[in-house]
PDB file of C-alpha atoms in Angstrom:
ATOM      1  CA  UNK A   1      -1.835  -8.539 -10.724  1.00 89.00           C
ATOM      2  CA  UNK A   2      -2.123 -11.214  -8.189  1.00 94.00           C
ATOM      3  CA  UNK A   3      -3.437  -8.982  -5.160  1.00 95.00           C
ATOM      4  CA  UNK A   4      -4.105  -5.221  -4.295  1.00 96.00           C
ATOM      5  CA  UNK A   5      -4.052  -3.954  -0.735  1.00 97.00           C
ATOM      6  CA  UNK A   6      -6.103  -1.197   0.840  1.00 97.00           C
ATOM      7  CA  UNK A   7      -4.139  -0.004   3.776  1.00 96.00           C
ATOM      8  CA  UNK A   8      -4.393   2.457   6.077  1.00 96.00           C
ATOM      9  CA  UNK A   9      -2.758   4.644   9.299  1.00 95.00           C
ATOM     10  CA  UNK A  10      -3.692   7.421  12.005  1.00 95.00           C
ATOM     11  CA  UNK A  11      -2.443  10.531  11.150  1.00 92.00           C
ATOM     12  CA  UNK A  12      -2.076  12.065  14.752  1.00 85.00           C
ATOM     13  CA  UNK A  13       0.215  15.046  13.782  1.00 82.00           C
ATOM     14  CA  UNK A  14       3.893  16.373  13.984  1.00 87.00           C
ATOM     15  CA  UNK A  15       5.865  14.690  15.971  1.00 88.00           C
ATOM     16  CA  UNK A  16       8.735  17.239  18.256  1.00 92.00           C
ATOM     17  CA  UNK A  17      12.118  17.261  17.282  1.00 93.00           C
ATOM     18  CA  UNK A  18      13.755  15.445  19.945  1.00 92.00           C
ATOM     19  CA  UNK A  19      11.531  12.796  21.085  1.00 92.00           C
ATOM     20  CA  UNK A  20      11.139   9.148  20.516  1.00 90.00           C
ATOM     21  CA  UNK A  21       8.148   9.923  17.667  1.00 88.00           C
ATOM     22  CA  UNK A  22      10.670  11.998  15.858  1.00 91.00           C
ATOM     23  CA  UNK A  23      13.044   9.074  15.078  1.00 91.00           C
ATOM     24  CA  UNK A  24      10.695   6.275  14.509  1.00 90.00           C
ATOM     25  CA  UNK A  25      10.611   5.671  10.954  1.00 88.00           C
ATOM     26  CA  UNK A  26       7.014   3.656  11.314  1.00 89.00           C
ATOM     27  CA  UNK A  27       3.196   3.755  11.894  1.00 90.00           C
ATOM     28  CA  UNK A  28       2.301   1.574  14.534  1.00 91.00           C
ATOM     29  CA  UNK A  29      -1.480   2.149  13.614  1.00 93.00           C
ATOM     30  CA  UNK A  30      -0.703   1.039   9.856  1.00 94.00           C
ATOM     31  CA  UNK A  31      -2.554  -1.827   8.652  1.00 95.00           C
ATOM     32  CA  UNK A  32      -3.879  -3.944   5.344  1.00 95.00           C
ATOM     33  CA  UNK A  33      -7.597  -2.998   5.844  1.00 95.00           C
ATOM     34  CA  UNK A  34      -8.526  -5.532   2.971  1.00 96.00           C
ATOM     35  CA  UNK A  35      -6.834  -7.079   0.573  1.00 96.00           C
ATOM     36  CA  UNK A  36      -8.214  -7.591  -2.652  1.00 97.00           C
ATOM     37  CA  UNK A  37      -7.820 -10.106  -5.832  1.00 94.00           C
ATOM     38  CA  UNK A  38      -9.303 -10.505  -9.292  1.00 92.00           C
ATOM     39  CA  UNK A  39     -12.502 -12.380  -7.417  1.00 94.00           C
ATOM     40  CA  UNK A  40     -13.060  -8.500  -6.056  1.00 95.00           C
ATOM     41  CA  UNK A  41     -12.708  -6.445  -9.000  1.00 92.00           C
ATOM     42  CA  UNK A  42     -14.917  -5.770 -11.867  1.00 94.00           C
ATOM     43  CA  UNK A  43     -13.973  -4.973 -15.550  1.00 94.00           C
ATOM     44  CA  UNK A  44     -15.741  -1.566 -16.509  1.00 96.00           C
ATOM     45  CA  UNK A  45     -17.068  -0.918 -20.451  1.00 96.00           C
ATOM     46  CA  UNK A  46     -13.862   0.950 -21.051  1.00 97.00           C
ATOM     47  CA  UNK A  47     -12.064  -2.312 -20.131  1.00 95.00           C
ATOM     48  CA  UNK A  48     -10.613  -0.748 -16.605  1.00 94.00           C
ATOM     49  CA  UNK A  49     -10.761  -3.275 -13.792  1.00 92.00           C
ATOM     50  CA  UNK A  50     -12.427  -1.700 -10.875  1.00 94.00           C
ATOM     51  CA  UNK A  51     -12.794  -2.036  -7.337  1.00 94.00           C
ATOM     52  CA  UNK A  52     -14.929  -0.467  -4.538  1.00 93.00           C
ATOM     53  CA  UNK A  53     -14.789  -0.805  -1.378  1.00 95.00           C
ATOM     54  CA  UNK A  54     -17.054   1.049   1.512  1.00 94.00           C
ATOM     55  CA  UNK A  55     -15.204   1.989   4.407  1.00 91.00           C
ATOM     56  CA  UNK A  56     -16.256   5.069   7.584  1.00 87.00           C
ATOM     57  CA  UNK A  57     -13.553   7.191   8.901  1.00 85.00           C
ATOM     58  CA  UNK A  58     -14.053   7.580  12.684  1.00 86.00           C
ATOM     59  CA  UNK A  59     -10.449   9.283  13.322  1.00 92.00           C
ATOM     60  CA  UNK A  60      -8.003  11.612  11.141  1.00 95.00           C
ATOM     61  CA  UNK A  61      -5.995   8.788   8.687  1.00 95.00           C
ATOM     62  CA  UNK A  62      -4.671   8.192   5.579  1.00 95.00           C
ATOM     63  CA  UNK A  63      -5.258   5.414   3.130  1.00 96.00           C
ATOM     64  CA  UNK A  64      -3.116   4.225  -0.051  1.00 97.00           C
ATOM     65  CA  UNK A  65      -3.464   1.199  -2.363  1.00 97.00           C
ATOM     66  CA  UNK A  66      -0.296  -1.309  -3.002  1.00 97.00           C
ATOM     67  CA  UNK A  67      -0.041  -4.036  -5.361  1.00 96.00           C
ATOM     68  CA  UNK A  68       1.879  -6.914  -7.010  1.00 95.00           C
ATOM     69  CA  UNK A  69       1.967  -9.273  -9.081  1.00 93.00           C
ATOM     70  CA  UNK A  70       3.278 -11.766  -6.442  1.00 93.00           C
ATOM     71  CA  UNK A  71       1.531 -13.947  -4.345  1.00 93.00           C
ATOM     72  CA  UNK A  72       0.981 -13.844  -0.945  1.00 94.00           C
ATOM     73  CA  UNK A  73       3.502 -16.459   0.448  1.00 94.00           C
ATOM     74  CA  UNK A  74       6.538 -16.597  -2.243  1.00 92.00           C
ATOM     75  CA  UNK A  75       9.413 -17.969  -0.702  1.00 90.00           C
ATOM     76  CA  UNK A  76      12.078 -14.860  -0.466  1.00 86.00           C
ATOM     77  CA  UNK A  77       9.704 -12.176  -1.910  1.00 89.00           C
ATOM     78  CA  UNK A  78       6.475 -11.982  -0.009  1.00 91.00           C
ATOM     79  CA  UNK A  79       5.325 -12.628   3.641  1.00 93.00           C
ATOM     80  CA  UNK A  80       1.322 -12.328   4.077  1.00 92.00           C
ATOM     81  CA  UNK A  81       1.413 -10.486   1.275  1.00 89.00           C
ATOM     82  CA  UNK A  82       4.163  -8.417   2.596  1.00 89.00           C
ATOM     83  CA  UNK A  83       7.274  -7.764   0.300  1.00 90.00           C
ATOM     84  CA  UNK A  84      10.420  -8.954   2.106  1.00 89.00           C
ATOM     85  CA  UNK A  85      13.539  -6.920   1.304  1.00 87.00           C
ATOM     86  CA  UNK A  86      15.963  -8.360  -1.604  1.00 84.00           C
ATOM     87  CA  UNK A  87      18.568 -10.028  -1.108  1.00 82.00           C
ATOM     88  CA  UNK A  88      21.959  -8.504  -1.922  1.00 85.00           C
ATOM     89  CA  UNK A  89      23.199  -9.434  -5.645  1.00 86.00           C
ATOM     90  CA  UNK A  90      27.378 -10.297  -4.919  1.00 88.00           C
ATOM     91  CA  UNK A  91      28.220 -11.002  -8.403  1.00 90.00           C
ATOM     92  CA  UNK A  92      31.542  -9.335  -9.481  1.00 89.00           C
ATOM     93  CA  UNK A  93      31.129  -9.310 -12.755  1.00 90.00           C
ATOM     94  CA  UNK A  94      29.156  -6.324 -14.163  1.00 90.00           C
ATOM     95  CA  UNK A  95      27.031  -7.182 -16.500  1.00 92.00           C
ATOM     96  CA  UNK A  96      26.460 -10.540 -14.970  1.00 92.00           C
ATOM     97  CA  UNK A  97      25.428  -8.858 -11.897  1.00 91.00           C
ATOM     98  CA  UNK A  98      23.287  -6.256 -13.513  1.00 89.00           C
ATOM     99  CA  UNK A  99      21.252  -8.960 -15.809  1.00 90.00           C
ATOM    100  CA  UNK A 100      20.528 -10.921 -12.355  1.00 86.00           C
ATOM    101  CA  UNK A 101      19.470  -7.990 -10.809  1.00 87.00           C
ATOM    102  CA  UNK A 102      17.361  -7.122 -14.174  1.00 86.00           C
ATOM    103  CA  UNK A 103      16.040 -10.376 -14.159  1.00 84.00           C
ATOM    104  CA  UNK A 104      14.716 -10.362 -10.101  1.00 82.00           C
ATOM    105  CA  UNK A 105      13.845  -6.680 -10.434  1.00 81.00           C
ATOM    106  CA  UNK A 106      11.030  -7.588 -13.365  1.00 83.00           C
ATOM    107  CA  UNK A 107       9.855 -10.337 -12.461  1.00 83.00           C
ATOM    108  CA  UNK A 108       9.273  -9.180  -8.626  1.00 86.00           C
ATOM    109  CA  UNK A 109       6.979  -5.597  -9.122  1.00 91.00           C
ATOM    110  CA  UNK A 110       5.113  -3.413  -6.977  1.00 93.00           C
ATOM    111  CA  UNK A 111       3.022  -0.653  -7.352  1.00 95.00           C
ATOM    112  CA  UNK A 112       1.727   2.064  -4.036  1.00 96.00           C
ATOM    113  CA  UNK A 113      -0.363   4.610  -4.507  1.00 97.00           C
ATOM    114  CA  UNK A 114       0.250   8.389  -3.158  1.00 97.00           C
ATOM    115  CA  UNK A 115      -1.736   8.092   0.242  1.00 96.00           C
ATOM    116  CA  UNK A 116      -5.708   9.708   0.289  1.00 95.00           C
ATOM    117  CA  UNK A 117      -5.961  11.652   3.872  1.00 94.00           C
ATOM    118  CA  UNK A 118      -9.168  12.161   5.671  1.00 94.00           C
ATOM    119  CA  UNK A 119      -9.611  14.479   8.232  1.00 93.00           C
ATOM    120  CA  UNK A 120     -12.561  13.815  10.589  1.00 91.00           C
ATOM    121  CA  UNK A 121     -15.372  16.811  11.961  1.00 84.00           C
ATOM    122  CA  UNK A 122     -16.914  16.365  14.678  1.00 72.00           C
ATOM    123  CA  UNK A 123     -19.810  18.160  13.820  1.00 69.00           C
ATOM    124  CA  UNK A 124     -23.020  16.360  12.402  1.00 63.00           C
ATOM    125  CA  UNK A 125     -23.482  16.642   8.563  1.00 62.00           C
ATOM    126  CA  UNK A 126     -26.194  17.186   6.201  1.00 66.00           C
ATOM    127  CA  UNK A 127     -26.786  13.350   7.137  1.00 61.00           C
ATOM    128  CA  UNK A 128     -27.115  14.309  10.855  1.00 59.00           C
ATOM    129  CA  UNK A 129     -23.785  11.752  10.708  1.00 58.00           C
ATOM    130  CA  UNK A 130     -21.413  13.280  13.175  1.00 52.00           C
ATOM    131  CA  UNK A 131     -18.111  12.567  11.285  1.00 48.00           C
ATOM    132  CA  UNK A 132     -17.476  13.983   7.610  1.00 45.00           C
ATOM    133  CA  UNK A 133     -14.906  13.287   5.188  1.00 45.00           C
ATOM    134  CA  UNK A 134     -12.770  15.876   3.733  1.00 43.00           C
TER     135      UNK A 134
END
């Protein structure tokens, strides 16, 4: 694992069928909140590695973890840490094609994590803290 990233969006609500929200297929408010390498995580007794990270949610959003084992500026896989897309494999032979494809698809991975939402109260909380997880 060369890097993890903690990222994270607004979650503002549906969007109306019909309008420009609808159709956009982004996040605009979605951003790598920290990124983190093997300087930033710690290997637990069980052997786990582990990282923690404090963060305070002021606003309804979501946060997921992605990761790879790529660095952050490989030359046709990563930009800032970013993955770029793959190029298309034009090999007509099958099985040649399929091997390079094999070969790009295992040595290039990824993993994302299913996103964590947090929805924000405005009322204080046992803390007298006027924003609570939930």
């Amino acid at each position: 694992m060369d890097h993890v990233d903690l990222i994270a969006g607004d979650v503002i609500g549906k969007a109306q069928p019909g309008t420009a929200a609808y159709s956009k297929s982004t996040n605009d408010s979605t951003k790598v909140v920290k990124r983190f390498t093997s300087k930033d995580w710690k290997t637990d007794r069980d052997g786990y590695n582990v990282i923690a990270y404090r963060t305070v949610a002021t606003k309804d959003q979501y946060f997921r973890l992605r990761g790879t084992n790529l660095g952050v500026n490989v030359a046709g896989e990563t930009s800032n840490g970013n993955p770029l897309m793959d190029p298309k494999t034009d090999i007509e032979d099958h099985e040649m094609r399929f091997a390079e494809i094999n070969k790009r698809n295992y040595s290039d991975l990824w993993f994302y994590s299913n996103p964590i939402f947090v929805s924000v109260d405005s009322k204080p909380n046992k803390h007298g803290n006027h924003s609570e997880q939930k």
